[in-house]
Short mmCIF file of C-alpha atoms in Angstrom, two decimals:
data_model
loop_
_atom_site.label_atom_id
_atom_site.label_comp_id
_atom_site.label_asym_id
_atom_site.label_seq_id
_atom_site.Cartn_x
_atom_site.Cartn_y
_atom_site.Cartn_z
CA UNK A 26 10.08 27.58 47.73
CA UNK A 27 7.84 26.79 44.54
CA UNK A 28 7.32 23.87 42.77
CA UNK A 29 5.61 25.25 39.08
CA UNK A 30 3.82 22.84 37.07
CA UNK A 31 2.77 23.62 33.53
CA UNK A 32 -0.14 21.77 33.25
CA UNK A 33 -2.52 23.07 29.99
CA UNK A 34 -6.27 22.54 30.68
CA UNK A 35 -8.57 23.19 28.16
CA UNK A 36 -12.16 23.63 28.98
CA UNK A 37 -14.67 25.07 26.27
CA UNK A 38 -13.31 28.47 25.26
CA UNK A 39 -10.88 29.16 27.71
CA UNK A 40 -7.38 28.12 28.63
CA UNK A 41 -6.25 27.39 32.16
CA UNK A 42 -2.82 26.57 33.84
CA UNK A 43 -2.30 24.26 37.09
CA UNK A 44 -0.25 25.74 39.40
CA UNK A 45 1.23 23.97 42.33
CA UNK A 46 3.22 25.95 44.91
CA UNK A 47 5.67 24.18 48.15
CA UNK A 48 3.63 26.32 51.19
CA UNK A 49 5.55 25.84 54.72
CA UNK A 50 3.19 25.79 57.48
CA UNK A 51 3.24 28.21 60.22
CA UNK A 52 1.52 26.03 63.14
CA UNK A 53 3.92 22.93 62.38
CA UNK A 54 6.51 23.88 60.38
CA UNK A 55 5.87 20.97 57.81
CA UNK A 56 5.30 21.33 54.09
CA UNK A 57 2.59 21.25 52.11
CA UNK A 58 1.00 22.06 48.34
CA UNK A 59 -1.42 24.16 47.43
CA UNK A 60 -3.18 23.56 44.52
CA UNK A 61 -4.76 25.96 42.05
CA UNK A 62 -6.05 26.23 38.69
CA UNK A 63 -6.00 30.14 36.56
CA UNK A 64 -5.72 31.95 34.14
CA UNK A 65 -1.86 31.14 32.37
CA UNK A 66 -0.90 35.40 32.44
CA UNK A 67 -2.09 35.24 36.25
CA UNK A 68 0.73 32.22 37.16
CA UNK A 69 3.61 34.99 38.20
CA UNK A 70 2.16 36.73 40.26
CA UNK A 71 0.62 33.65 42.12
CA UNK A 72 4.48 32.32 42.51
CA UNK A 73 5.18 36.03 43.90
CA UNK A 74 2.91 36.39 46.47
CA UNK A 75 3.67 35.07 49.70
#
């Protein structure tokens, strides 16, 4: 499960994307979201990988 946020963050020359992903927890079981800020063309493949 994801959760994508489109969140535009500009900072000097470049353009960034907040990405927010729905992460299940191995040790409990529980969920939880991670939290990361990149590069917008770099967003599908951090919803792909696992």
């Amino acid at each position: 499960m994801a959760k994508k946020t489109v969140a535009s963050l500009q900072t000097s020359s470049k353009r960034l994307t907040k990405a927010i992903k729905m992460v299940k927890s191995p040790k409990t079981g529980a969920y939880m979201f991670v939290e990361s800020i990149m590069a917008p063309e770099l967003v599908d493949d951090y919803f792909k990988q696992k």
